[in-house]
Structures are given as structure tokens and as C-alpha cells.
Coordinates of C-alpha atoms and ligand atoms in Angstrom, one line a residue:
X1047 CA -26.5 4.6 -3.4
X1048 CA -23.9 7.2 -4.5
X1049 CA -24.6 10.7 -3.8
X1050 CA -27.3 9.8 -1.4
X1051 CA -26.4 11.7 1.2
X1052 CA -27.0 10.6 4.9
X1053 CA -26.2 6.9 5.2
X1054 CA -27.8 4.0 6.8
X1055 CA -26.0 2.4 9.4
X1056 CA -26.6 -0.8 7.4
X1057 CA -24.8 0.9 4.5
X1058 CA -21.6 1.6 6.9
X1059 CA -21.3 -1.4 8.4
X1060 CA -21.3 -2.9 4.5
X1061 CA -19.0 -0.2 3.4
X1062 CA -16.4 -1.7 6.0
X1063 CA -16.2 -4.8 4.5
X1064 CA -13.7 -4.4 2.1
X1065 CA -9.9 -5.2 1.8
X1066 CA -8.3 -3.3 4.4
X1067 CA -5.6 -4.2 6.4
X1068 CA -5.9 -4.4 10.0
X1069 CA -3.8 -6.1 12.8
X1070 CA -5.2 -6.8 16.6
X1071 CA -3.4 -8.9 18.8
X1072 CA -1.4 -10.7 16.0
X1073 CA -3.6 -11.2 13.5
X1074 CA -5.1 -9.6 10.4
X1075 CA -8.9 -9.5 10.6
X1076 CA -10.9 -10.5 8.4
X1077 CA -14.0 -8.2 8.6
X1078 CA -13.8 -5.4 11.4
X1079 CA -18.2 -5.5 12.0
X1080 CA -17.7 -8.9 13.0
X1081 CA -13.9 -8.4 15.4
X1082 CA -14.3 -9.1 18.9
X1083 CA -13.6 -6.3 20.8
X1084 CA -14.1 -3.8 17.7
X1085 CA -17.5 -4.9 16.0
X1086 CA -19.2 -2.9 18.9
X1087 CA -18.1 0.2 18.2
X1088 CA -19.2 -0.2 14.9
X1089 CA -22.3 -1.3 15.5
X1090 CA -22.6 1.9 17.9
X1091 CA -21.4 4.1 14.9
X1092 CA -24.0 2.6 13.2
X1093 CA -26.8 3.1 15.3
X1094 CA -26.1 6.6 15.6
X1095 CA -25.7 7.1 11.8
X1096 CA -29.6 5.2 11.9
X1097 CA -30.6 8.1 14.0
X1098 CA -29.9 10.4 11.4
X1099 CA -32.8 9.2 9.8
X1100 CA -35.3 9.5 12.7
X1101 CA -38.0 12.3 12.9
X1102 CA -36.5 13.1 16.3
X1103 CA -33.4 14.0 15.1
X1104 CA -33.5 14.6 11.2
X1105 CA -33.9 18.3 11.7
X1106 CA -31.1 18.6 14.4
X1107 CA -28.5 17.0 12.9
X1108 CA -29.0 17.3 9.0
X1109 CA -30.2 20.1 6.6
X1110 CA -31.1 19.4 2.9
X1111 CA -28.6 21.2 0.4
X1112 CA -29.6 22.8 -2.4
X1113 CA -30.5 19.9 -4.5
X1114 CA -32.3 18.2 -1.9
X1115 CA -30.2 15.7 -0.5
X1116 CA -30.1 15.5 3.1
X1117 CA -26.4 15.4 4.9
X1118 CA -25.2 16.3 8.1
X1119 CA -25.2 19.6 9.3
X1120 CA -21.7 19.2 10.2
X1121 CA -21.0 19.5 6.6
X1122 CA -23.4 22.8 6.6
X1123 CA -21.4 25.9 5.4
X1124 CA -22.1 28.3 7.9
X1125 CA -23.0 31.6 6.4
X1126 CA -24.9 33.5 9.9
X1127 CA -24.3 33.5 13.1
X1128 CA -27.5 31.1 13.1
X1129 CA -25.8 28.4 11.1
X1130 CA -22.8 28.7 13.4
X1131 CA -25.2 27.9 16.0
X1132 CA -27.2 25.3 14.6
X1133 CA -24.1 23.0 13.8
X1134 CA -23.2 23.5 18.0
X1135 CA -26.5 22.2 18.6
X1136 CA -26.2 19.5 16.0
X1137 CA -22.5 18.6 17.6
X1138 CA -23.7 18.7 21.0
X1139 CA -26.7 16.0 19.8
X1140 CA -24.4 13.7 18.3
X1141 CA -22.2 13.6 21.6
X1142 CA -25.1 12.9 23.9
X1143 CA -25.5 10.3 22.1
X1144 CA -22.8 8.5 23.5
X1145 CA -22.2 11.2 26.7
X1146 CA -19.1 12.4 25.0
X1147 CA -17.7 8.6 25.4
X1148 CA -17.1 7.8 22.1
X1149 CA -15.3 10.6 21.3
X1150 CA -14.6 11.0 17.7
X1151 CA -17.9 10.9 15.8
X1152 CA -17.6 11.8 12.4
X1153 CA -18.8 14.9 12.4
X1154 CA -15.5 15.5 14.3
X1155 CA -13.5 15.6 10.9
X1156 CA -16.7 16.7 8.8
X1157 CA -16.1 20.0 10.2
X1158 CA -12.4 20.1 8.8
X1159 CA -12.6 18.9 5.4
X1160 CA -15.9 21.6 5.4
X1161 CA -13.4 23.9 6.4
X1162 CA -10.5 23.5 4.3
X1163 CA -13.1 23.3 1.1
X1164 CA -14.2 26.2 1.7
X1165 CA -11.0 28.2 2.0
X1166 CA -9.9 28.0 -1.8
X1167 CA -8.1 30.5 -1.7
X1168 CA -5.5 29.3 0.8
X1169 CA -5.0 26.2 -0.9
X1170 CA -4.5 27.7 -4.2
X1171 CA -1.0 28.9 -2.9
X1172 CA 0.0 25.4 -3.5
X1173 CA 2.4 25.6 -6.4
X1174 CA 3.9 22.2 -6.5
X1175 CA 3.0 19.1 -8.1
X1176 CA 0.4 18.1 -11.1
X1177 CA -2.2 18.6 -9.6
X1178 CA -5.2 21.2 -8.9
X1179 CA -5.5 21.4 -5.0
X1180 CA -8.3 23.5 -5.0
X1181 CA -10.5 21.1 -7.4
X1182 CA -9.1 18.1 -4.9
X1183 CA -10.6 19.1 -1.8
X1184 CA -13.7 20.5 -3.5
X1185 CA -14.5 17.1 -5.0
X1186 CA -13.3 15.3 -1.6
X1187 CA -15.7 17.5 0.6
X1188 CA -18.6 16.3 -1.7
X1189 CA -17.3 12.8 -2.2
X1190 CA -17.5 12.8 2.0
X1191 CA -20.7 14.8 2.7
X1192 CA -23.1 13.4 -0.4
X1193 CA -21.9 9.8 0.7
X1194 CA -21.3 10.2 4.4
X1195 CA -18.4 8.9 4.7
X1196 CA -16.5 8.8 8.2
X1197 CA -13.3 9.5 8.6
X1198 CA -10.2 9.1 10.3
X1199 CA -6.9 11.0 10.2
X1200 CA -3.4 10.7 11.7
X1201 CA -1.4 14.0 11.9
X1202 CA 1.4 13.1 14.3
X1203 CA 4.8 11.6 12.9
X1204 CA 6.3 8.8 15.2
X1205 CA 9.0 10.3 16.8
X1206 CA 12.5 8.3 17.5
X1207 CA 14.8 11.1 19.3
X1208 CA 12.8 13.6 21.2
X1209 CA 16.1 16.1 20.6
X1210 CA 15.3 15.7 17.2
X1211 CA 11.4 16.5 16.6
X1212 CA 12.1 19.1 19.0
X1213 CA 14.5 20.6 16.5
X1214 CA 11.4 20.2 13.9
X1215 CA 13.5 17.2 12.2
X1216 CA 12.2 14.0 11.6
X1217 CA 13.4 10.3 11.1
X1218 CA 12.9 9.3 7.4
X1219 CA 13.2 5.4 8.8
X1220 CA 10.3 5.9 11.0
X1221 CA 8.0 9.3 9.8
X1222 CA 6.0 9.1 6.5
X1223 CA 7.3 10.5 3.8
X1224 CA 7.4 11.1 0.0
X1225 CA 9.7 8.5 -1.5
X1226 CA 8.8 9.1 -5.5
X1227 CA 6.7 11.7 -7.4
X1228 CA 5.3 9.5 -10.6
X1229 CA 2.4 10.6 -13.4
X1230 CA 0.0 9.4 -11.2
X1231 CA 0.3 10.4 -7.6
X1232 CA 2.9 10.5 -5.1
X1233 CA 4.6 7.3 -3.5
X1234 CA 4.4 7.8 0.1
X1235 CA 6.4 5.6 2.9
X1236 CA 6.8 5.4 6.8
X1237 CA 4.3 5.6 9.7
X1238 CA 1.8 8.2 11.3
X1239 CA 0.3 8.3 14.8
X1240 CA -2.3 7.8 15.6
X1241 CA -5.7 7.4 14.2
X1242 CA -8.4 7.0 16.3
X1243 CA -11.5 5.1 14.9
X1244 CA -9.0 4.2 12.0
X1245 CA -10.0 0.4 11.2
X1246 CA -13.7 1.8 11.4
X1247 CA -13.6 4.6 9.0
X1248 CA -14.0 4.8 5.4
X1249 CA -11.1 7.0 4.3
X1250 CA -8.2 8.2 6.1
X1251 CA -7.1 12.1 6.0
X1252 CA -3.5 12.6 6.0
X1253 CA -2.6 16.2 7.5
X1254 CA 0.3 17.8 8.5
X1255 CA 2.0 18.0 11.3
X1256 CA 1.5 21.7 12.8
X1257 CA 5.8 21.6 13.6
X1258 CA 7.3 21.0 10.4
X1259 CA 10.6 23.2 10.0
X1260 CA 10.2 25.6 7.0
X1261 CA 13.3 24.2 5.1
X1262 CA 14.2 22.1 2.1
X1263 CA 15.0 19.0 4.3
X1264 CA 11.2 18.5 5.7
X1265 CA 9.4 19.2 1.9
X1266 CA 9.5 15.4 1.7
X1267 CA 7.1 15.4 4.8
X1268 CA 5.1 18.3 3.7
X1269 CA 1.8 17.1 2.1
X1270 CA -2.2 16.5 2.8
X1271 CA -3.9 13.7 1.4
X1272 CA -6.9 11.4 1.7
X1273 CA -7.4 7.8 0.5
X1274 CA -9.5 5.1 1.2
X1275 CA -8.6 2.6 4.3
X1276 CA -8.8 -0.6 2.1
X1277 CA -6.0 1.6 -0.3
X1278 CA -2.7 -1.4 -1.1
X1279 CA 0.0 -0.9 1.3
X1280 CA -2.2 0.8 4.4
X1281 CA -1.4 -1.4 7.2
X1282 CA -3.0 -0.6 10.6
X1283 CA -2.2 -1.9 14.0
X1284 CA -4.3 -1.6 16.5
X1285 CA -4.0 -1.5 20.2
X1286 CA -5.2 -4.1 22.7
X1287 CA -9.0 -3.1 23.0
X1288 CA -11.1 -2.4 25.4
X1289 CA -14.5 -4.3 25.0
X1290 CA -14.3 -7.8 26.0
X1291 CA -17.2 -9.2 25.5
X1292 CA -18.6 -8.3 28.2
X1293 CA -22.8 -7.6 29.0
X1294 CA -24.2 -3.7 28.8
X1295 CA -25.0 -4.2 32.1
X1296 CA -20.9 -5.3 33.3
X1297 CA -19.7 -2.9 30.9
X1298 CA -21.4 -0.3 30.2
X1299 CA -19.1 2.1 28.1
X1300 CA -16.5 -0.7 27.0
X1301 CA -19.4 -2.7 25.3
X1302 CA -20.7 0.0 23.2
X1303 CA -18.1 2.6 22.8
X1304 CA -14.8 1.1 21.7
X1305 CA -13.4 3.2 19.0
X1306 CA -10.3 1.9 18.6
X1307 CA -6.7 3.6 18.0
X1308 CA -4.4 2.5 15.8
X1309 CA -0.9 3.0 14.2
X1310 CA -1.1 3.6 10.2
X1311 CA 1.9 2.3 8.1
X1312 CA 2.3 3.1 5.0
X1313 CA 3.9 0.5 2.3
X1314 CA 4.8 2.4 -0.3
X1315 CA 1.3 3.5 -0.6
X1316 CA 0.4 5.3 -4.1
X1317 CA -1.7 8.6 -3.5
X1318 CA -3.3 9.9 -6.6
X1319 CA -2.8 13.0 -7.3
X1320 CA -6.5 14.0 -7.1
X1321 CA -6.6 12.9 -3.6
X1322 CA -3.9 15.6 -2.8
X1323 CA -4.2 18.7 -1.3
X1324 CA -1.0 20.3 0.0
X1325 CA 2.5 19.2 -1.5
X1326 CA 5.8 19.9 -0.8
X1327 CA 5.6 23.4 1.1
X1328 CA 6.3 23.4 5.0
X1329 CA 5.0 26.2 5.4
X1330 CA 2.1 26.5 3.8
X1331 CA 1.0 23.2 6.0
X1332 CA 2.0 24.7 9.2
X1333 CA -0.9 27.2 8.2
X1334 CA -3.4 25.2 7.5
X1335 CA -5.3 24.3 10.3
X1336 CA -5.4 28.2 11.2
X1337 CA -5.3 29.9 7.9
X1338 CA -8.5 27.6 6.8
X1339 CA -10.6 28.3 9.9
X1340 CA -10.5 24.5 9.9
X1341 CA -9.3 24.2 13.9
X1342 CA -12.1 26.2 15.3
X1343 CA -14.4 24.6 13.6
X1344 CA -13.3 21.1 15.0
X1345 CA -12.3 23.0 18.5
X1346 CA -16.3 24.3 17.9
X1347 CA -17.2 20.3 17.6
X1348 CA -14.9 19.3 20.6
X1349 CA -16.1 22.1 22.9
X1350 CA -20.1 20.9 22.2
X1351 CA -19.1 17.2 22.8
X1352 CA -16.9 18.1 26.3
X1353 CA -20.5 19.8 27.3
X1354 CA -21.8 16.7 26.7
X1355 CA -19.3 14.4 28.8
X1356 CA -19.1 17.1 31.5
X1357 CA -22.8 17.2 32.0
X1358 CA -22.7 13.3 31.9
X1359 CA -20.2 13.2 34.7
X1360 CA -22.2 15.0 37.0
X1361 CA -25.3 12.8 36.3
X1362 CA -23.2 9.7 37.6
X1363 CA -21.9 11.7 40.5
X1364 CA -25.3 13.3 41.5
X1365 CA -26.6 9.5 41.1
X1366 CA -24.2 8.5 43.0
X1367 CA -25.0 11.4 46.2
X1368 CA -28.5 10.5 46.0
X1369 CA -28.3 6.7 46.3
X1370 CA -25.8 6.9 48.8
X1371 CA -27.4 9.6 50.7
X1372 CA -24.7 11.8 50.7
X1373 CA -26.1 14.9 48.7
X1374 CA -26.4 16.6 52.0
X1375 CA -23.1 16.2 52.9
X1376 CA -20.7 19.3 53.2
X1377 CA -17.4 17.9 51.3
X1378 CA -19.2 15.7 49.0
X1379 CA -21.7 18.5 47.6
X1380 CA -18.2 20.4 47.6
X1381 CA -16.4 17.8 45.1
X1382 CA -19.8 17.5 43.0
X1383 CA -19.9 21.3 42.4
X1384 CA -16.2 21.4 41.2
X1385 CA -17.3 19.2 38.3
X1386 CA -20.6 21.4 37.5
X1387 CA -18.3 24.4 37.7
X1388 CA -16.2 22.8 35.3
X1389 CA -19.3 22.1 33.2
X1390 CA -20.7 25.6 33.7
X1391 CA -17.0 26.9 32.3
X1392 CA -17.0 24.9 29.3
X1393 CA -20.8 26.1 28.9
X1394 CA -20.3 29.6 28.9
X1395 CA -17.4 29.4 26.9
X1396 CA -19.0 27.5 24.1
X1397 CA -21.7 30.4 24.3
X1398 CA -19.0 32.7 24.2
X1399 CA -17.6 31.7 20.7
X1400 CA -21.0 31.0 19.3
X1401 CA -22.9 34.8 20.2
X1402 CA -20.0 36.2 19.4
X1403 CA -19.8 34.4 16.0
X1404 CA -18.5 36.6 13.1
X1405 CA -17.8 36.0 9.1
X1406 CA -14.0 35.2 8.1
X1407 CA -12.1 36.2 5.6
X1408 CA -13.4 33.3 3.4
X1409 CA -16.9 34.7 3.6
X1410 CA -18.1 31.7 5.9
X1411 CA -19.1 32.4 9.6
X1412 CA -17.1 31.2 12.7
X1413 CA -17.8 31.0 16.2
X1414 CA -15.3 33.1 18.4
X1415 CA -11.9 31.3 18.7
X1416 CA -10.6 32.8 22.2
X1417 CA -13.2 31.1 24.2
X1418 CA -12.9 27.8 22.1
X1419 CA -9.2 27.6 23.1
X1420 CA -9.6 28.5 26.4
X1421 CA -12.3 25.3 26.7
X1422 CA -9.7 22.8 24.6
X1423 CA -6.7 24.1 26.4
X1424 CA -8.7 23.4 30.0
X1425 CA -10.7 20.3 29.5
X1426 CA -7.5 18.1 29.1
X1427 CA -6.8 18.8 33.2
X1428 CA -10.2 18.6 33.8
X1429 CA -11.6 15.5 33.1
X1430 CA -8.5 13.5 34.5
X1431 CA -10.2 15.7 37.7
X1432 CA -13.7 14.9 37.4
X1433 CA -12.1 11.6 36.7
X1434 CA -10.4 11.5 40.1
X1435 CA -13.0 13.0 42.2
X1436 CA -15.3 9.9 40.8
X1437 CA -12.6 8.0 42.4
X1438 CA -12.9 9.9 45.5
X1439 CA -16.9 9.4 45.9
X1440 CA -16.3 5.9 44.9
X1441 CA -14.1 4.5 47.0
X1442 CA -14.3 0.7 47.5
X1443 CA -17.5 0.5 46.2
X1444 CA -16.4 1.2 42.8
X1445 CA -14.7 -2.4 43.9
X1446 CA -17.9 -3.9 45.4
X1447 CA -18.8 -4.7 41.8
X1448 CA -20.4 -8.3 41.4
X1449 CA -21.2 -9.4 37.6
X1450 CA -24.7 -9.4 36.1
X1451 CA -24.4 -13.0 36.7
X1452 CA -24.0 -12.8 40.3
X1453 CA -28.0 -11.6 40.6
X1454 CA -28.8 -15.1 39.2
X1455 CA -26.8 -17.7 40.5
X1456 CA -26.4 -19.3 44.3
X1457 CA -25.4 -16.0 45.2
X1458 CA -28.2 -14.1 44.2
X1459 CA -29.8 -13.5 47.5
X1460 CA -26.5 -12.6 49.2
X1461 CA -26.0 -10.3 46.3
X1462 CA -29.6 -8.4 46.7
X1463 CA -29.2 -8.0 50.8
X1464 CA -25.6 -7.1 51.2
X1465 CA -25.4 -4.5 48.0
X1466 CA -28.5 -2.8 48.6
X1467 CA -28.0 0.9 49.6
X1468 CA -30.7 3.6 51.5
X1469 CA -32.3 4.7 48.2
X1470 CA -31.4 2.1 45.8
X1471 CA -31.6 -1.8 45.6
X1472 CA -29.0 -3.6 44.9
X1473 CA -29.2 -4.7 41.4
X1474 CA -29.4 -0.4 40.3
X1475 CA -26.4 0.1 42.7
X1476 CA -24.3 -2.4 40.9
X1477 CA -24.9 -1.3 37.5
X1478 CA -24.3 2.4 38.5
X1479 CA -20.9 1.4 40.1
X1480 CA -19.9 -0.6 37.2
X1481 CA -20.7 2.7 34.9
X1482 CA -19.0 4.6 37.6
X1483 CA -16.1 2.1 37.7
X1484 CA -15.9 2.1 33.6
X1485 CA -15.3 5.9 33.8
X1486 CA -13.0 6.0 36.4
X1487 CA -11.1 2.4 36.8
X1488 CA -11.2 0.1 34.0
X1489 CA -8.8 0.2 30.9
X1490 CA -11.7 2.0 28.6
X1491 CA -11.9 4.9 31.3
X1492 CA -8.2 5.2 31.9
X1493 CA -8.2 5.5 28.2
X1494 CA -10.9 8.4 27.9
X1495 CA -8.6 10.0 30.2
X1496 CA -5.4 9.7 28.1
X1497 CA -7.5 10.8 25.1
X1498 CA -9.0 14.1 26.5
X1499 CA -4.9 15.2 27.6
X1500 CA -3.6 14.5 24.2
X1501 CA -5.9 14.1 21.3
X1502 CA -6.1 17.7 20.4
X1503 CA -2.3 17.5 21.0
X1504 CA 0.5 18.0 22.9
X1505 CA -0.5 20.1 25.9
X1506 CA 2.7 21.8 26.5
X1507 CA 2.7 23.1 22.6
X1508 CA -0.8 23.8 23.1
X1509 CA -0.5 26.0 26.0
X1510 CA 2.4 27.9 24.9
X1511 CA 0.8 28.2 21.5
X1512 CA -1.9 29.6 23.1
X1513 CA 0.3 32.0 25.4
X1514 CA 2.2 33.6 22.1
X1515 CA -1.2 34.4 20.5
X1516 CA -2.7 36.3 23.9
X1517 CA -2.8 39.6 24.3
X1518 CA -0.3 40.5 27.1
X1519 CA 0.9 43.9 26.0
X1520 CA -2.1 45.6 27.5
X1521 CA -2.4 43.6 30.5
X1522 CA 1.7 44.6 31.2
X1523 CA 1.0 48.6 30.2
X1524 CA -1.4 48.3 33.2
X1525 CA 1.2 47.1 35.9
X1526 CA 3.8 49.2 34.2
X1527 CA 1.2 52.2 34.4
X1528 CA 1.0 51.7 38.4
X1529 CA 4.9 51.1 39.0
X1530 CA 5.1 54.3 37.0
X1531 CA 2.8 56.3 39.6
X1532 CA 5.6 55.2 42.2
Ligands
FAD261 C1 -6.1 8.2 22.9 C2 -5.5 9.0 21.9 C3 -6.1 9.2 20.7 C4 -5.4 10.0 19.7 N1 -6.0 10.1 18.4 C5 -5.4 10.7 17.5 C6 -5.9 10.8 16.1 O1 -7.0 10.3 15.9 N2 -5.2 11.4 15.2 C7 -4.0 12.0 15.4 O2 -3.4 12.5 14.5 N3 -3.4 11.9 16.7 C8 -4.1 11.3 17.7 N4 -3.5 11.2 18.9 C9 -2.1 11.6 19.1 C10 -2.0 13.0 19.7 O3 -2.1 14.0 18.7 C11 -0.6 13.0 20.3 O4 -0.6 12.1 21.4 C12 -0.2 14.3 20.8 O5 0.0 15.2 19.7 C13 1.2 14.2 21.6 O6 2.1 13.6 20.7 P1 2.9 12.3 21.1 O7 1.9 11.3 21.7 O8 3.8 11.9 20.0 O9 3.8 12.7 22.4 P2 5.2 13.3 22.4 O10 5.3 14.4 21.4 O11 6.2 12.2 22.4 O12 5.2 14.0 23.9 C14 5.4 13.3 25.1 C15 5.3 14.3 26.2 O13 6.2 15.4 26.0 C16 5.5 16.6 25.8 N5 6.2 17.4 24.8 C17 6.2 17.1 23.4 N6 6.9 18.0 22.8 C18 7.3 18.9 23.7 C19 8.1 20.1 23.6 N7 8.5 20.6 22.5 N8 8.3 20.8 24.8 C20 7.9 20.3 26.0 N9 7.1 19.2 26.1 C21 6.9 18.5 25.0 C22 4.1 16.2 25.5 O14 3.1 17.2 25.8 C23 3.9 15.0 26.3 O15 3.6 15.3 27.6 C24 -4.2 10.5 19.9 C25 -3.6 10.3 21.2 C26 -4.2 9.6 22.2 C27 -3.5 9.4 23.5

């Protein structure tokens, strides 16, 4: 099946079951498609890789390149405004796929490694090491998009003293580095935070960090790499998870969408040198996620599947108004519309970027970045909002939650008289206050909520990154123009 292009989700779930080393709750599992509390999430992947394949979606979220294979648009170089617009629609399918709940599909990293392989020039500033950088990630980006492979990565070095990674210094006990160059690769040691979907993805991309100091003490953390999961030495370790076991109709996000975060350790893990793409340079890697274009294509992929989750979020709320009776009510209409405002932003942002689309200085076409980091500097206190007002609309009937077992045991007829509600019986009221409750209570949702503060990263740097880069100059000529008619 090599070089097929789209996959099967048949073909992933087999693809999974090699050596790799994973570690939930003690012990090493023995095949990750068959893990309690992880197998669903494949199995979820899988069906939506399946979809690819379906007439009702084939021509929204894959094109068929130049020899005829078919892959995912996300892979697509964009070269019009069109194309930019095209892989947003083809992101935003994918999310609604899961309402935005399982968060890091793989078109998610697609969209980098496109990105970076099509930026040669930046790479080829690389000067160190035996290896061609350029060649790499041009072979990697086929490797990925003619076999659909999905992907993880882990950019974030554990820190140990926060005085220290503030200072842009890191713990060579704890952070991965380089620990030997040799003919065939580099021998890299330590740990990396934090990849999510790790023990479910074929190959893990190893990125830098965006801080690293530019001096001679970090080069031994400076590098970008890719290897397989089931590569000797790749530990992960998972945290607890979320799924347990329970029915679609108890659970259901946690039953489906459980992608699973874990730490990566690296044993003395040997990276060829054809799986290498930056080495040894700070600060080259601090450019990379900008110079390549590569962030706002994934902040393009992120804004589409926020859309997504937003519009999701009101569904469950306006469900939840309706059943209840309350969509004439003054404050609750008031909360609702806060969260369609918030979808309406993140809307006309995404619009934004993508009319206002224009070629780079790779020759490829990008969607606007302003209104892209507006939207992925804002949805991190949003949806901890929307979150929140769920809570609020909820109230103890996010509590007044009896099992899918309850509607068939001796309780049964208590269950359909006392949990019935004016426009809904009681069996659809449970199961929407379980969904409502996986959102907004339960470990999954509390989760989802962590996720959408931090994933794209810290929020602080974030925010002040995004304050040096704004225009402010003008904006202070115009108050300085009015003191000076004083
Ligand atoms: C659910 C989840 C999934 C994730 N998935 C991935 C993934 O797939 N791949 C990946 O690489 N990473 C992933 N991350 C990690 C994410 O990139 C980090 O959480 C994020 O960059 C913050 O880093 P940290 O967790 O080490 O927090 P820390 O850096 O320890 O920060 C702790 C707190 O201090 C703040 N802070 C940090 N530095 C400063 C500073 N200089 N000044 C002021 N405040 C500061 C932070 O904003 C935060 O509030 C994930 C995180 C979560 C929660």
C-alpha cells in the first residue's frame, strides 16, 4: 500500500500495531487499538480517516495530485486565494466531525510539515551537520502525505526551575538534548512535553521550542526531527484517561473522543540523519514556525476547528433553552448570545484571513495572519466561558444524570416521570445533560478546557508576542496628535 495516498481507517488502526512503547497506569500496553480507555479514540480516528473515502466527503477533504493519487487537502499547496479557501473548508469538515472535541486531527500537523516543505529556502540556511535539510523534509512531506500518516509532535521542554527557562536555559537532566553526533544520525536524550494523540500517531515531529536563547550553551537543544513512534528508546507515558468504558449514550464525548496526552522520553534515541531538519542553530529554530509560514497555516486549521466547537456549543445550549423552556427568557437568551457572539467573532475572523489571502514570499498562498492570531489568542478565554455559562444554564440538572441503565431496570418508570421536562421526555433530557455534563463537568470536559488555554502555548508569551508585533505607533501618533492641539 505504499504511496497510496488517503488511508483506510483499517490500514491505521494496523499501522499502530507495532513495537512502540507506551505506559498507562503502570503498565506497557501491548497494542494501543485494543487499550481500554485509548482504543476509542482510535477507533474514532479511524472512522474519520474511512470518511475520506466517502462520496460525501472525497471532494471536501482531498484533491488528487498530480499523478493521481488522492490525499488530503490539508497537504494541498495552496497556490490562490481559492486553495487557501478550500483547505478552511476542508479543516472546518474534519472538525465537525467530532464538534471540535477531538481536537488534534491530523490535518492539524499536515498543515506544518506542508508548510515547512515548502519553504526550502529557509531551511537551506541550515549549515550544520551531514545532512541535506532541504532533501529531508521534502522526502518527509511525501513520506506523510502519499501514506497518510498522522502525526504527533512535542515542542515544549520540561521545565525544572521556572527562573531558569525564563532566562531561555534549560535542564540538560530533564530537557532533550543532543548527547552524540555519529555517521548515522544524532544521539538524542531527555524528555519533551507533551504530545497529544502521541501513542495514536504514526511518527512523532520533534520541533523546537520557540524560546531557545541564541547562544552556544542551547545548540545542544537546537534541532527538528521526525521518527517513527515504535523508533528503540521512545518511551511514552500517558496520563490517566478519560473514557471509561462507559456507553455513547453515558458518555458521550469521553467514549469516542479520547485522544490522549502523553510525556515522550527519549533513551538515547538514534535519529538518522535523513529524518533531520534543523541542527544545531538557535536561532534559526526560533524562526521557524514564522519564517516558514508554517504557524498560520496550523493557526488557519485551529481557527476552522474552534468554528466548529463554538457553533457546537451553542447547539447544546439552544437545546438546552428549548427543552427547558427557557428560550424566552431575558438572562438566559442573554448568556446564549455571548457564546454566538463569541462564534460570530471567531467567524468573521476566519473570513478575515481567508479574503484577505495573499502569496508569501515562498510563492505559496496564505490566509491573513492578524485575524488568525486575534481568533488563537481569544478562544483560549473563551471556551473556559462558554464552558462556564454551560455550567450556569445547567445547574443541578447537569447532576440529575441517571445512567442508560436506569431507563431499564426497577427504576425505569420513576426515571421516565420524574426526569421528563415541558418539551422533552425524559430519556432525550438525560442524554443531553450527560453531553452537556461531558462538556462542562466530567474529567474529558475539564480537559478540553485546559487544552484550548494552553495547547497553542503559553498564553502570557502568546499575548505579549502578539502585543510586540501590533502596530501601536500609529494608534499613539493619534493621541499624541490630540494632546498636541492642547
Ligand atoms: C491538554 C494539553 C495538550 C497539549 N498538547 C501539546 C502537544 O501536542 N504538543 C506540544 O508540544 N505541547 C502540547 N501542550 C503543551 C503546551 O504547549 C504547554 O502547556 C504550553 O506551552 C505551556 O507550557 P507549560 O505547560 O510548560 O507551562 P509553563 O511554561 O510551566 O507555564 C505555567 C504558567 O506560567 C505561565 N508562564 C510561562 N512562562 C511565562 C513567562 N515567561 N512569563 C509569564 N508567565 C509565564 C504560563 O502561561 C502558564 O500560565 C499541551 C498542553 C495541554 C494542557
Amino acid at each position: 500500500m505504499k504511496n497510496a495516498g488517503i488511508r483506510t481507517g483499517a490500514q491505521y488502526l494496523e499501522g499502530l500495531r507495532d513495537d512502540r512503547e507506551i505506559w498507562t497506569r503502570g503498565t506497557r500496553v501491548k497494542d494501543v487499538t485494543a487499550e481500554p480507555g485509548m482504543g476509542g479514540g482510535a477507533a474514532s480516528l479511524a472512522g474519520f480517516l474511512d470518511r475520506q473515502h466517502e462520496a460525501a466527503y472525497r471532494d471536501i477533504v482531498t484533491y488528487e495530485d498530480a499523478q493521481g493519487i488522492r490525499c488530503a487537502i490539508s497537504h494541498m499547496v495552496p497556490k490562490s486565494k481559492a486553495d487557501v479557501v478550500q483547505r478552511g473548508r476542508a479543516f472546518y469538515e474534519w472538525a465537525t466531525w467530532s464538534n471540535g472535541m477531538f481536537g488534534r486531527t491530523p490535518d492539524y500537523k499536515n498543515a506544518s510539515v506542508m508548510a515547512f516543505a515548502h519553504a526550502p529556502g529557509f531551511l537551506a540556511q541550515g549549515s550544520k551537520g551531514q545532512a541535506d535539510f532541504v532533501q529531508n523534509m521534502t522526502r518527509f512531506y511525501d513520506e506523510v502525505r502519499l501514506n497518510d500518516r498522522v502525526l504527533t509532535h512535542t515542542l515544549v521542554n520540561p521545565s525544572v526551575s521556572h527562573a531558569q527557562a525564563t532566562s531561555g536555559k534549560f535542564d540538560e537532566e530533564v530537557a532533550l538534548h543532543v548527547v552524540k553526533e555519529t555517521d548515522a544520525g544524532i544521539i538524542v536524550k531527555g524528555a519533551r512535553l507533551l504530545a497529544t494523540l502521541g501513542p495514536l500517531s504514526d511518527e512523532i515531529e520533534v520541533f523546537p521550542s520557540t524560546l531557545l536563547r541564541a547562544d552556544d550553551s542551547n545548540i545542544p537543544f537546537a534541532f527538528a526531527f521526525a521518527i517513527p513512534i515504535a523508533t528503540p528508546g521512545l518511551k511514552m507515558i500517558c496520563r490517566d484517561s478519560y473514557d471509561h468504558g462507559k456507553s455513547h449514550f453515558d458518555a458521550p464525548l469521553s467514549s469516542r473522543y479520547e485522544e490522549m496526552d502523553a510525556v515522550v522520553i527519549f533513551d538515547n534515541v538514534l535519529v538518522p540523519w535523513e529524518r533531520v531538519f534543523m541542527y544545531g542553530e538557535p536561532n534559526l529554530c526560533n524562526q521557524a514556525f514564522a519564517q516558514t509560514n508554517a504557524v498560520v497555516h496550523m493557526a488557519h486549521q485551529v481557527a476552522c476547528g474552534k468554528l466548529a466547537k463554538a457553533e457546537f456549543m451553542v447547539g447544546v445550549m439552544c437545546a438546552i433553552a428549548k427543552a427547558t423552556g427557557r428560550d424566552k427568557d431575558l438572562a438566559t437568551k442573554g448568556m446564549i448570545a455571548e457564546v454566538m457572539l463569541m462564534a460570530e467573532t471567531v467567524r468573521a475572523l476566519l473570513f478575515s484571513a481567508e479574503q484577505q489571502a495573499h502569496e508569501d514570499q515562498w510563492g505559496n498562498f496564505i490566509p491573513l495572519r492578524g485575524p488568525l492570531d486575534a481568533s488563537r489568542n481569544l478562544f483560549p478565554k473563551m471556551y473556559p466561558r462558554m464552558v462556564e455559562i454551560l455550567q450556569l444554564l445547567g445547574s443541578s440538572s447537569l447532576m440529575a444524570t441517571p445512567t442508560e441503565a436506569d431507563f431499564s431496570n426497577a427504576m425505569a418508570g420513576d426515571v421516565e416521570k420524574y426526569f421528563q421536562l415541558t418539551h422533552m421526555d425524559s430519556r432525550d433530557r438525560v442524554g443531553l445533560y450527560r453531553l452537556a455534563h461531558d462538556i462542562a463537568v466530567s474529567g474529558f470536559g475539564n480537559r478540553q478546557a485546559l487544552y484550548e488555554r494552553f495547547f497553542f502555548g503559553p498564553p502570557q508569551i502568546m499575548s505579549s508576542v502578539y502585543f510586540d508585533g501590533y502596530d501601536k505607533d500609529s494608534k499613539i501618533a493619534r493621541v499624541e496628535d490630540l494632546l498636541a492641539q492642547a
